[in-house]
PDB file of C-alpha atoms in Angstrom:
ATOM      1  CA  UNK A 156     -18.156  -0.566   8.283  1.00 64.00           C
ATOM      2  CA  UNK A 157     -20.915  -3.038   7.239  1.00 73.00           C
ATOM      3  CA  UNK A 158     -19.278  -5.848   9.202  1.00 80.00           C
ATOM      4  CA  UNK A 159     -19.233  -3.703  12.355  1.00 76.00           C
ATOM      5  CA  UNK A 160     -22.925  -2.819  11.924  1.00 78.00           C
ATOM      6  CA  UNK A 161     -23.808  -6.484  11.443  1.00 82.00           C
ATOM      7  CA  UNK A 162     -21.817  -7.422  14.551  1.00 82.00           C
ATOM      8  CA  UNK A 163     -23.675  -4.820  16.655  1.00 78.00           C
ATOM      9  CA  UNK A 164     -27.037  -6.105  15.425  1.00 84.00           C
ATOM     10  CA  UNK A 165     -26.083  -9.701  16.233  1.00 87.00           C
ATOM     11  CA  UNK A 166     -24.906  -8.785  19.733  1.00 81.00           C
ATOM     12  CA  UNK A 167     -28.097  -6.778  20.309  1.00 82.00           C
ATOM     13  CA  UNK A 168     -30.294  -9.691  19.195  1.00 85.00           C
ATOM     14  CA  UNK A 169     -28.373 -12.148  21.364  1.00 85.00           C
ATOM     15  CA  UNK A 170     -28.749  -9.798  24.332  1.00 80.00           C
ATOM     16  CA  UNK A 171     -32.507  -9.655  23.753  1.00 77.00           C
ATOM     17  CA  UNK A 172     -32.793 -13.436  23.575  1.00 83.00           C
ATOM     18  CA  UNK A 173     -30.647 -14.006  26.661  1.00 80.00           C
ATOM     19  CA  UNK A 174     -32.503 -11.310  28.624  1.00 74.00           C
ATOM     20  CA  UNK A 175     -35.864 -12.810  27.659  1.00 77.00           C
ATOM     21  CA  UNK A 176     -34.804 -16.346  28.458  1.00 77.00           C
ATOM     22  CA  UNK A 177     -33.405 -15.545  31.918  1.00 76.00           C
ATOM     23  CA  UNK A 178     -35.849 -12.729  32.780  1.00 75.00           C
ATOM     24  CA  UNK A 179     -32.981 -10.376  33.463  1.00 71.00           C
ATOM     25  CA  UNK A 180     -35.214  -7.365  34.081  1.00 72.00           C
ATOM     26  CA  UNK A 181     -37.051  -9.086  36.981  1.00 72.00           C
ATOM     27  CA  UNK A 182     -33.761 -10.414  38.317  1.00 72.00           C
ATOM     28  CA  UNK A 183     -32.261  -6.925  38.059  1.00 69.00           C
ATOM     29  CA  UNK A 184     -35.141  -5.512  40.135  1.00 71.00           C
ATOM     30  CA  UNK A 185     -34.623  -8.159  42.773  1.00 69.00           C
ATOM     31  CA  UNK A 186     -30.882  -7.529  42.865  1.00 69.00           C
ATOM     32  CA  UNK A 187     -31.160  -3.763  43.096  1.00 67.00           C
ATOM     33  CA  UNK A 188     -33.889  -3.939  45.774  1.00 67.00           C
ATOM     34  CA  UNK A 189     -31.275  -5.249  48.143  1.00 65.00           C
ATOM     35  CA  UNK A 190     -29.312  -2.035  47.666  1.00 63.00           C
ATOM     36  CA  UNK A 191     -32.228   0.408  47.753  1.00 64.00           C
ATOM     37  CA  UNK A 192     -30.499   2.400  50.419  1.00 64.00           C
ATOM     38  CA  UNK A 193     -27.687   3.086  47.985  1.00 65.00           C
ATOM     39  CA  UNK A 194     -30.097   3.847  45.071  1.00 65.00           C
ATOM     40  CA  UNK A 195     -28.613   1.003  43.013  1.00 65.00           C
ATOM     41  CA  UNK A 196     -31.872   0.645  41.126  1.00 64.00           C
ATOM     42  CA  UNK A 197     -31.195   4.007  39.469  1.00 70.00           C
ATOM     43  CA  UNK A 198     -27.891   2.815  38.002  1.00 71.00           C
ATOM     44  CA  UNK A 199     -29.586   1.862  34.719  1.00 71.00           C
ATOM     45  CA  UNK A 200     -30.350   5.517  34.013  1.00 73.00           C
ATOM     46  CA  UNK A 201     -26.784   6.492  34.822  1.00 75.00           C
ATOM     47  CA  UNK A 202     -25.523   3.859  32.401  1.00 79.00           C
ATOM     48  CA  UNK A 203     -28.016   5.007  29.755  1.00 79.00           C
ATOM     49  CA  UNK A 204     -26.844   8.588  30.161  1.00 84.00           C
ATOM     50  CA  UNK A 205     -23.231   7.473  29.889  1.00 84.00           C
ATOM     51  CA  UNK A 206     -23.986   5.506  26.718  1.00 85.00           C
ATOM     52  CA  UNK A 207     -25.744   8.474  25.172  1.00 87.00           C
ATOM     53  CA  UNK A 208     -22.750  10.648  26.095  1.00 86.00           C
ATOM     54  CA  UNK A 209     -20.334   8.174  24.528  1.00 87.00           C
ATOM     55  CA  UNK A 210     -22.463   8.079  21.376  1.00 85.00           C
ATOM     56  CA  UNK A 211     -22.406  11.879  21.233  1.00 87.00           C
ATOM     57  CA  UNK A 212     -18.646  11.855  21.863  1.00 87.00           C
ATOM     58  CA  UNK A 213     -18.172   9.311  19.061  1.00 86.00           C
ATOM     59  CA  UNK A 214     -20.128  11.466  16.621  1.00 86.00           C
ATOM     60  CA  UNK A 215     -18.037  14.517  17.595  1.00 87.00           C
ATOM     61  CA  UNK A 216     -14.802  12.609  17.161  1.00 89.00           C
ATOM     62  CA  UNK A 217     -15.984  11.201  13.837  1.00 87.00           C
ATOM     63  CA  UNK A 218     -16.792  14.726  12.618  1.00 88.00           C
ATOM     64  CA  UNK A 219     -13.402  16.045  13.739  1.00 89.00           C
ATOM     65  CA  UNK A 220     -11.568  13.108  12.157  1.00 90.00           C
ATOM     66  CA  UNK A 221     -13.503  13.603   8.920  1.00 90.00           C
ATOM     67  CA  UNK A 222     -12.513  17.267   8.816  1.00 90.00           C
ATOM     68  CA  UNK A 223      -8.905  16.383   9.672  1.00 91.00           C
ATOM     69  CA  UNK A 224      -8.856  13.735   6.943  1.00 90.00           C
ATOM     70  CA  UNK A 225     -10.250  16.194   4.405  1.00 91.00           C
ATOM     71  CA  UNK A 226      -7.614  18.744   5.441  1.00 89.00           C
ATOM     72  CA  UNK A 227      -4.849  16.142   5.132  1.00 91.00           C
ATOM     73  CA  UNK A 228      -6.111  15.059   1.717  1.00 89.00           C
ATOM     74  CA  UNK A 229      -6.203  18.684   0.576  1.00 89.00           C
ATOM     75  CA  UNK A 230      -2.658  19.217   1.869  1.00 91.00           C
ATOM     76  CA  UNK A 231      -1.500  15.995   0.204  1.00 89.00           C
ATOM     77  CA  UNK A 232      -3.054  17.074  -3.080  1.00 88.00           C
ATOM     78  CA  UNK A 233      -1.393  20.481  -2.765  1.00 88.00           C
ATOM     79  CA  UNK A 234       1.966  18.848  -1.999  1.00 89.00           C
ATOM     80  CA  UNK A 235       1.597  16.577  -5.015  1.00 88.00           C
ATOM     81  CA  UNK A 236       0.861  19.571  -7.234  1.00 88.00           C
ATOM     82  CA  UNK A 237       3.830  21.422  -5.723  1.00 85.00           C
ATOM     83  CA  UNK A 238       6.083  18.399  -6.271  1.00 85.00           C
ATOM     84  CA  UNK A 239       4.898  18.101  -9.852  1.00 85.00           C
ATOM     85  CA  UNK A 240       5.594  21.804 -10.359  1.00 83.00           C
ATOM     86  CA  UNK A 241       9.055  21.475  -8.804  1.00 83.00           C
ATOM     87  CA  UNK A 242       9.761  18.395 -10.930  1.00 79.00           C
ATOM     88  CA  UNK A 243       8.674  20.330 -14.010  1.00 78.00           C
ATOM     89  CA  UNK A 244      10.924  23.239 -13.036  1.00 78.00           C
ATOM     90  CA  UNK A 245      13.852  20.858 -12.487  1.00 76.00           C
ATOM     91  CA  UNK A 246      13.301  19.319 -15.913  1.00 75.00           C
ATOM     92  CA  UNK A 247      13.183  22.795 -17.450  1.00 74.00           C
ATOM     93  CA  UNK A 248      16.331  23.753 -15.544  1.00 76.00           C
ATOM     94  CA  UNK A 249      18.159  20.659 -16.820  1.00 70.00           C
ATOM     95  CA  UNK A 250      17.016  21.423 -20.358  1.00 74.00           C
ATOM     96  CA  UNK A 251      18.172  25.032 -19.952  1.00 75.00           C
ATOM     97  CA  UNK A 252      21.581  23.912 -18.661  1.00 70.00           C
ATOM     98  CA  UNK A 253      21.978  21.540 -21.595  1.00 70.00           C
ATOM     99  CA  UNK A 254      20.956  24.299 -24.013  1.00 72.00           C
ATOM    100  CA  UNK A 255      23.371  26.727 -22.341  1.00 75.00           C
ATOM    101  CA  UNK A 256      26.179  24.179 -22.634  1.00 69.00           C
ATOM    102  CA  UNK A 257      25.301  23.649 -26.296  1.00 71.00           C
ATOM    103  CA  UNK A 258      25.305  27.404 -26.959  1.00 73.00           C
ATOM    104  CA  UNK A 259      28.611  27.775 -25.094  1.00 72.00           C
ATOM    105  CA  UNK A 260      30.216  25.034 -27.164  1.00 67.00           C
ATOM    106  CA  UNK A 261      28.817  26.614 -30.330  1.00 71.00           C
ATOM    107  CA  UNK A 262      30.321  29.974 -29.352  1.00 75.00           C
ATOM    108  CA  UNK A 263      33.643  28.287 -28.635  1.00 69.00           C
ATOM    109  CA  UNK A 264      33.534  26.607 -32.037  1.00 70.00           C
ATOM    110  CA  UNK A 265      32.774  29.931 -33.718  1.00 69.00           C
ATOM    111  CA  UNK A 266      35.537  31.743 -31.832  1.00 73.00           C
ATOM    112  CA  UNK A 267      37.992  28.924 -32.611  1.00 67.00           C
ATOM    113  CA  UNK A 268      37.095  29.167 -36.294  1.00 69.00           C
ATOM    114  CA  UNK A 269      37.644  32.927 -36.246  1.00 69.00           C
ATOM    115  CA  UNK A 270      41.011  32.513 -34.533  1.00 68.00           C
ATOM    116  CA  UNK A 271      42.084  29.876 -37.032  1.00 63.00           C
ATOM    117  CA  UNK A 272      40.818  31.603 -40.166  1.00 67.00           C
ATOM    118  CA  UNK A 273      41.760  35.181 -39.247  1.00 70.00           C
ATOM    119  CA  UNK A 274      44.599  35.220 -36.737  1.00 71.00           C
ATOM    120  CA  UNK A 275      46.140  31.937 -37.828  1.00 71.00           C
ATOM    121  CA  UNK A 276      46.216  32.727 -41.526  1.00 76.00           C
ATOM    122  CA  UNK A 277      47.387  36.315 -41.109  1.00 74.00           C
ATOM    123  CA  UNK A 278      50.087  35.310 -38.640  1.00 75.00           C
ATOM    124  CA  UNK A 279      51.245  32.579 -41.020  1.00 77.00           C
ATOM    125  CA  UNK A 280      51.366  35.129 -43.846  1.00 78.00           C
ATOM    126  CA  UNK A 281      53.318  37.557 -41.665  1.00 80.00           C
ATOM    127  CA  UNK A 282      55.749  34.798 -40.727  1.00 78.00           C
ATOM    128  CA  UNK A 283      56.325  33.925 -44.393  1.00 80.00           C
ATOM    129  CA  UNK A 284      56.785  37.576 -45.413  1.00 80.00           C
ATOM    130  CA  UNK A 285      59.171  38.205 -42.537  1.00 78.00           C
ATOM    131  CA  UNK A 286      61.218  35.152 -43.528  1.00 81.00           C
ATOM    132  CA  UNK A 287      61.516  36.467 -47.093  1.00 78.00           C
ATOM    133  CA  UNK A 288      62.397  39.954 -45.818  1.00 80.00           C
ATOM    134  CA  UNK A 289      65.138  38.539 -43.594  1.00 78.00           C
ATOM    135  CA  UNK A 290      66.637  36.686 -46.536  1.00 81.00           C
ATOM    136  CA  UNK A 291      66.681  39.629 -48.945  1.00 79.00           C
ATOM    137  CA  UNK A 292      67.971  42.405 -46.672  1.00 78.00           C
ATOM    138  CA  UNK A 293      71.571  42.956 -45.642  1.00 78.00           C
ATOM    139  CA  UNK A 294      70.875  45.725 -43.182  1.00 80.00           C
ATOM    140  CA  UNK A 295      71.826  44.476 -39.714  1.00 77.00           C
ATOM    141  CA  UNK A 296      69.556  46.918 -37.883  1.00 78.00           C
ATOM    142  CA  UNK A 297      66.624  46.023 -40.115  1.00 80.00           C
ATOM    143  CA  UNK A 298      67.337  42.323 -39.688  1.00 79.00           C
ATOM    144  CA  UNK A 299      67.302  42.786 -35.905  1.00 82.00           C
ATOM    145  CA  UNK A 300      63.943  44.535 -36.083  1.00 84.00           C
ATOM    146  CA  UNK A 301      62.515  41.960 -38.470  1.00 79.00           C
ATOM    147  CA  UNK A 302      63.746  39.126 -36.248  1.00 83.00           C
ATOM    148  CA  UNK A 303      62.100  40.773 -33.226  1.00 84.00           C
ATOM    149  CA  UNK A 304      58.806  41.067 -35.102  1.00 83.00           C
ATOM    150  CA  UNK A 305      59.160  37.471 -36.272  1.00 81.00           C
ATOM    151  CA  UNK A 306      59.712  36.280 -32.679  1.00 83.00           C
ATOM    152  CA  UNK A 307      56.583  38.151 -31.609  1.00 84.00           C
ATOM    153  CA  UNK A 308      54.658  36.580 -34.473  1.00 81.00           C
ATOM    154  CA  UNK A 309      55.866  33.122 -33.500  1.00 80.00           C
ATOM    155  CA  UNK A 310      54.822  33.785 -29.908  1.00 79.00           C
ATOM    156  CA  UNK A 311      51.365  34.924 -31.033  1.00 80.00           C
ATOM    157  CA  UNK A 312      51.003  31.826 -33.200  1.00 77.00           C
ATOM    158  CA  UNK A 313      51.868  29.638 -30.222  1.00 76.00           C
ATOM    159  CA  UNK A 314      49.319  31.419 -28.030  1.00 76.00           C
ATOM    160  CA  UNK A 315      46.688  31.165 -30.751  1.00 74.00           C
ATOM    161  CA  UNK A 316      47.388  27.441 -31.122  1.00 72.00           C
ATOM    162  CA  UNK A 317      46.978  26.875 -27.376  1.00 71.00           C
ATOM    163  CA  UNK A 318      43.749  28.873 -27.291  1.00 71.00           C
ATOM    164  CA  UNK A 319      42.429  26.839 -30.202  1.00 68.00           C
ATOM    165  CA  UNK A 320      43.120  23.634 -28.270  1.00 68.00           C
ATOM    166  CA  UNK A 321      41.233  24.998 -25.256  1.00 66.00           C
ATOM    167  CA  UNK A 322      38.298  26.326 -27.253  1.00 66.00           C
ATOM    168  CA  UNK A 323      37.920  23.486 -29.710  1.00 66.00           C
ATOM    169  CA  UNK A 324      38.712  19.979 -28.464  1.00 66.00           C
ATOM    170  CA  UNK A 325      39.716  17.274 -30.929  1.00 61.00           C
ATOM    171  CA  UNK A 326      36.828  15.875 -32.931  1.00 67.00           C
ATOM    172  CA  UNK A 327      35.405  13.280 -30.546  1.00 71.00           C
ATOM    173  CA  UNK A 328      33.543  11.486 -33.306  1.00 70.00           C
ATOM    174  CA  UNK A 329      36.748  10.690 -35.142  1.00 75.00           C
ATOM    175  CA  UNK A 330      39.276   9.861 -32.400  1.00 81.00           C
ATOM    176  CA  UNK A 331      36.986   9.154 -29.433  1.00 85.00           C
ATOM    177  CA  UNK A 332      37.165  10.430 -25.888  1.00 88.00           C
ATOM    178  CA  UNK A 333      40.239   8.356 -25.001  1.00 88.00           C
ATOM    179  CA  UNK A 334      42.210   9.730 -27.943  1.00 88.00           C
ATOM    180  CA  UNK A 335      41.125  13.299 -27.228  1.00 87.00           C
ATOM    181  CA  UNK A 336      42.169  12.959 -23.586  1.00 90.00           C
ATOM    182  CA  UNK A 337      45.537  11.482 -24.538  1.00 90.00           C
ATOM    183  CA  UNK A 338      46.193  14.518 -26.784  1.00 87.00           C
ATOM    184  CA  UNK A 339      45.115  16.802 -23.924  1.00 87.00           C
ATOM    185  CA  UNK A 340      47.490  15.023 -21.530  1.00 91.00           C
ATOM    186  CA  UNK A 341      50.419  15.333 -23.966  1.00 89.00           C
ATOM    187  CA  UNK A 342      49.858  19.050 -24.574  1.00 85.00           C
ATOM    188  CA  UNK A 343      49.387  19.723 -20.863  1.00 88.00           C
ATOM    189  CA  UNK A 344      52.486  17.735 -19.930  1.00 90.00           C
ATOM    190  CA  UNK A 345      54.545  19.734 -22.437  1.00 87.00           C
ATOM    191  CA  UNK A 346      53.313  22.979 -20.863  1.00 85.00           C
ATOM    192  CA  UNK A 347      53.879  21.778 -17.277  1.00 90.00           C
ATOM    193  CA  UNK A 348      56.734  19.223 -17.334  1.00 91.00           C
ATOM    194  CA  UNK A 349      57.418  19.798 -13.623  1.00 93.00           C
ATOM    195  CA  UNK A 350      54.101  18.097 -12.712  1.00 92.00           C
ATOM    196  CA  UNK A 351      53.963  14.322 -13.084  1.00 93.00           C
ATOM    197  CA  UNK A 352      50.734  13.124 -14.714  1.00 93.00           C
ATOM    198  CA  UNK A 353      49.478   9.533 -14.572  1.00 93.00           C
ATOM    199  CA  UNK A 354      46.260   8.356 -16.200  1.00 92.00           C
ATOM    200  CA  UNK A 355      44.155   5.225 -16.423  1.00 93.00           C
ATOM    201  CA  UNK A 356      41.401   5.290 -19.046  1.00 91.00           C
ATOM    202  CA  UNK A 357      39.174   2.226 -19.075  1.00 89.00           C
ATOM    203  CA  UNK A 358      36.119   3.140 -21.131  1.00 86.00           C
ATOM    204  CA  UNK A 359      34.712   2.083 -24.483  1.00 85.00           C
ATOM    205  CA  UNK A 360      34.405   5.146 -26.702  1.00 83.00           C
ATOM    206  CA  UNK A 361      31.735   3.671 -28.944  1.00 82.00           C
ATOM    207  CA  UNK A 362      29.166   3.475 -26.124  1.00 82.00           C
ATOM    208  CA  UNK A 363      29.474   7.171 -25.215  1.00 85.00           C
ATOM    209  CA  UNK A 364      27.096   9.778 -26.553  1.00 85.00           C
ATOM    210  CA  UNK A 365      28.634  13.088 -27.598  1.00 82.00           C
ATOM    211  CA  UNK A 366      27.138  15.064 -24.703  1.00 84.00           C
ATOM    212  CA  UNK A 367      28.613  12.748 -22.074  1.00 88.00           C
ATOM    213  CA  UNK A 368      31.985  12.562 -23.825  1.00 88.00           C
ATOM    214  CA  UNK A 369      32.190  16.353 -24.091  1.00 86.00           C
ATOM    215  CA  UNK A 370      31.223  16.790 -20.422  1.00 89.00           C
ATOM    216  CA  UNK A 371      33.969  14.389 -19.324  1.00 92.00           C
ATOM    217  CA  UNK A 372      36.514  16.082 -21.585  1.00 90.00           C
ATOM    218  CA  UNK A 373      35.654  19.541 -20.236  1.00 88.00           C
ATOM    219  CA  UNK A 374      35.770  18.235 -16.652  1.00 92.00           C
ATOM    220  CA  UNK A 375      39.288  16.862 -17.132  1.00 93.00           C
ATOM    221  CA  UNK A 376      40.358  20.024 -18.938  1.00 89.00           C
ATOM    222  CA  UNK A 377      39.012  22.278 -16.166  1.00 89.00           C
ATOM    223  CA  UNK A 378      40.563  20.066 -13.490  1.00 91.00           C
ATOM    224  CA  UNK A 379      44.006  20.254 -15.094  1.00 91.00           C
ATOM    225  CA  UNK A 380      43.697  24.032 -15.451  1.00 88.00           C
ATOM    226  CA  UNK A 381      42.966  24.336 -11.728  1.00 89.00           C
ATOM    227  CA  UNK A 382      45.882  22.047 -10.851  1.00 90.00           C
ATOM    228  CA  UNK A 383      48.312  24.142 -12.899  1.00 88.00           C
ATOM    229  CA  UNK A 384      47.003  27.456 -11.546  1.00 86.00           C
ATOM    230  CA  UNK A 385      46.166  26.856  -7.895  1.00 83.00           C
ATOM    231  CA  UNK A 386      47.171  23.440  -6.550  1.00 84.00           C
ATOM    232  CA  UNK A 387      50.972  23.869  -6.287  1.00 88.00           C
ATOM    233  CA  UNK A 388      51.106  20.113  -6.904  1.00 90.00           C
ATOM    234  CA  UNK A 389      53.889  17.879  -8.179  1.00 92.00           C
ATOM    235  CA  UNK A 390      51.680  14.910  -9.068  1.00 92.00           C
ATOM    236  CA  UNK A 391      48.251  14.525 -10.607  1.00 93.00           C
ATOM    237  CA  UNK A 392      46.345  11.296 -11.234  1.00 94.00           C
ATOM    238  CA  UNK A 393      43.343  10.769 -13.541  1.00 94.00           C
ATOM    239  CA  UNK A 394      41.167   7.647 -13.551  1.00 95.00           C
ATOM    240  CA  UNK A 395      38.198   7.180 -15.890  1.00 93.00           C
ATOM    241  CA  UNK A 396      36.322   3.900 -15.785  1.00 91.00           C
ATOM    242  CA  UNK A 397      32.919   2.266 -15.985  1.00 88.00           C
ATOM    243  CA  UNK A 398      30.996   1.214 -12.884  1.00 83.00           C
ATOM    244  CA  UNK A 399      28.828  -1.836 -13.499  1.00 77.00           C
ATOM    245  CA  UNK A 400      26.041  -2.311 -10.928  1.00 69.00           C
ATOM    246  CA  UNK A 401      25.698  -5.583  -9.049  1.00 58.00           C
ATOM    247  CA  UNK A 402      21.977  -5.781  -9.810  1.00 50.00           C
ATOM    248  CA  UNK A 403      20.447  -5.955 -13.270  1.00 49.00           C
ATOM    249  CA  UNK A 404      18.078  -3.100 -12.359  1.00 51.00           C
ATOM    250  CA  UNK A 405      20.916  -0.596 -11.995  1.00 61.00           C
ATOM    251  CA  UNK A 406      22.471   1.434 -14.803  1.00 73.00           C
ATOM    252  CA  UNK A 407      26.114   1.418 -15.803  1.00 82.00           C
ATOM    253  CA  UNK A 408      27.826   4.687 -14.870  1.00 88.00           C
ATOM    254  CA  UNK A 409      31.000   6.477 -15.880  1.00 91.00           C
ATOM    255  CA  UNK A 410      33.266   7.471 -13.025  1.00 93.00           C
ATOM    256  CA  UNK A 411      35.978  10.121 -13.243  1.00 95.00           C
ATOM    257  CA  UNK A 412      38.450  10.897 -10.456  1.00 94.00           C
ATOM    258  CA  UNK A 413      41.127  13.579 -10.789  1.00 94.00           C
ATOM    259  CA  UNK A 414      43.366  14.004  -7.744  1.00 92.00           C
ATOM    260  CA  UNK A 415      46.586  15.861  -6.966  1.00 92.00           C
ATOM    261  CA  UNK A 416      49.013  16.164  -4.056  1.00 90.00           C
ATOM    262  CA  UNK A 417      48.841  19.947  -3.822  1.00 88.00           C
ATOM    263  CA  UNK A 418      47.863  22.281  -1.009  1.00 86.00           C
ATOM    264  CA  UNK A 419      44.199  21.259  -1.043  1.00 80.00           C
ATOM    265  CA  UNK A 420      41.084  23.334  -0.500  1.00 77.00           C
ATOM    266  CA  UNK A 421      40.402  25.812   2.296  1.00 71.00           C
ATOM    267  CA  UNK A 422      38.246  24.127   4.968  1.00 65.00           C
ATOM    268  CA  UNK A 423      34.456  24.382   4.474  1.00 63.00           C
ATOM    269  CA  UNK A 424      34.833  26.649   1.452  1.00 62.00           C
ATOM    270  CA  UNK A 425      32.253  26.128  -1.313  1.00 59.00           C
ATOM    271  CA  UNK A 426      33.108  25.851  -4.982  1.00 64.00           C
ATOM    272  CA  UNK A 427      33.789  29.331  -6.367  1.00 63.00           C
ATOM    273  CA  UNK A 428      35.325  28.836  -9.798  1.00 66.00           C
ATOM    274  CA  UNK A 429      32.884  29.453 -12.635  1.00 72.00           C
ATOM    275  CA  UNK A 430      34.484  26.644 -14.618  1.00 79.00           C
ATOM    276  CA  UNK A 431      33.858  24.052 -11.901  1.00 83.00           C
ATOM    277  CA  UNK A 432      30.345  25.393 -11.286  1.00 83.00           C
ATOM    278  CA  UNK A 433      29.622  25.007 -14.999  1.00 84.00           C
ATOM    279  CA  UNK A 434      30.920  21.421 -14.962  1.00 87.00           C
ATOM    280  CA  UNK A 435      28.810  20.604 -11.902  1.00 88.00           C
ATOM    281  CA  UNK A 436      25.680  21.980 -13.585  1.00 86.00           C
ATOM    282  CA  UNK A 437      26.365  19.964 -16.728  1.00 87.00           C
ATOM    283  CA  UNK A 438      26.909  16.772 -14.723  1.00 90.00           C
ATOM    284  CA  UNK A 439      23.775  17.274 -12.619  1.00 87.00           C
ATOM    285  CA  UNK A 440      21.767  18.041 -15.761  1.00 85.00           C
ATOM    286  CA  UNK A 441      22.698  14.519 -16.875  1.00 87.00           C
ATOM    287  CA  UNK A 442      21.465  13.093 -13.525  1.00 86.00           C
ATOM    288  CA  UNK A 443      25.047  12.635 -12.324  1.00 90.00           C
ATOM    289  CA  UNK A 444      26.925  13.508  -9.141  1.00 92.00           C
ATOM    290  CA  UNK A 445      29.822  15.927  -8.732  1.00 92.00           C
ATOM    291  CA  UNK A 446      32.134  16.741  -5.842  1.00 90.00           C
ATOM    292  CA  UNK A 447      35.398  18.531  -5.154  1.00 87.00           C
ATOM    293  CA  UNK A 448      36.930  17.674  -1.776  1.00 84.00           C
ATOM    294  CA  UNK A 449      40.244  17.722   0.024  1.00 81.00           C
ATOM    295  CA  UNK A 450      42.046  14.457  -0.656  1.00 75.00           C
ATOM    296  CA  UNK A 451      43.838  12.308   1.898  1.00 71.00           C
ATOM    297  CA  UNK A 452      46.509  12.848   3.088  1.00 75.00           C
ATOM    298  CA  UNK A 453      46.789  16.047   1.049  1.00 80.00           C
ATOM    299  CA  UNK A 454      45.705  17.636  -2.188  1.00 87.00           C
ATOM    300  CA  UNK A 455      42.370  17.975  -3.947  1.00 90.00           C
ATOM    301  CA  UNK A 456      40.110  15.377  -5.508  1.00 91.00           C
ATOM    302  CA  UNK A 457      37.561  16.075  -8.234  1.00 92.00           C
ATOM    303  CA  UNK A 458      35.105  13.228  -8.649  1.00 93.00           C
ATOM    304  CA  UNK A 459      32.020  12.809 -10.801  1.00 94.00           C
ATOM    305  CA  UNK A 460      29.702  10.035 -11.906  1.00 93.00           C
ATOM    306  CA  UNK A 461      27.398  10.123 -14.932  1.00 92.00           C
ATOM    307  CA  UNK A 462      24.789   7.421 -15.623  1.00 89.00           C
ATOM    308  CA  UNK A 463      25.435   5.839 -18.977  1.00 81.00           C
ATOM    309  CA  UNK A 464      22.409   5.495 -21.222  1.00 68.00           C
ATOM    310  CA  UNK A 465      23.256   2.567 -23.473  1.00 51.00           C
ATOM    311  CA  UNK A 466      20.267   3.356 -25.660  1.00 43.00           C
ATOM    312  CA  UNK A 467      21.895   6.534 -26.902  1.00 50.00           C
ATOM    313  CA  UNK A 468      23.943   6.492 -30.042  1.00 46.00           C
ATOM    314  CA  UNK A 469      27.640   6.456 -29.315  1.00 47.00           C
ATOM    315  CA  UNK A 470      30.087   9.040 -30.564  1.00 47.00           C
TER     316      UNK A 470
END
């Protein structure tokens, strides 16, 4: 702004000096006298009027641009406030999801404890009493009835044991995520021997925090449940590994891929299962990515990535 003003003043002064040195006004009168018939001598007033009009136009444009700039700044400030509010809401939503997951796990732990302490102990006592009763009675009809009750008790104990495994995963702090997943694979393979399961676990348990480890465990558990219930698959593959970035600025991430050769997903159908929706929310609350897509050439692929914070205390 100041440089432009100085430039205008310099040009004006130079014009004055040049005009005075060459007597441009007298020369202008002589030149325009030759074209008096065309009123060329009046051109100076036309040019003066045009300059005044341009100055007026410049002031109008400057006023409009100032108003437009003020409006844009106000809109930018409003957008920044809106973005800050949205960012705050997203942070609150992530915190709420984490709290909900924590409460859900706490409820599962409580329910698992109740099943173990109440159902488990009473069913074990019933099993022991029925065994004694079978050994002391000689009545065939009574033995048949007692054996039937004992079979039902054994069945209930098996169901209770399976529910306990689903509700309360192995203690991750003691055996690590890899050990917990291996136990999950063995139990699942015993329940569904007709489905071939292959796994590749390449992750260091001691660098995982408990929240991340539990999220990965629940994701694998939910994926296997969906395979057994809906996929109609004969093979399922699970890969869990670390992704190390090429640049030092990036963060190491954990990558999980669970794929099967089943019937796949209906085309363009969003995720409907509450279990998968819960896993997606937990992953996104940890700034991760989650997807469930139709695999190639067939089947379904569940894939998620969670950034690994190495500053957290491992499990």
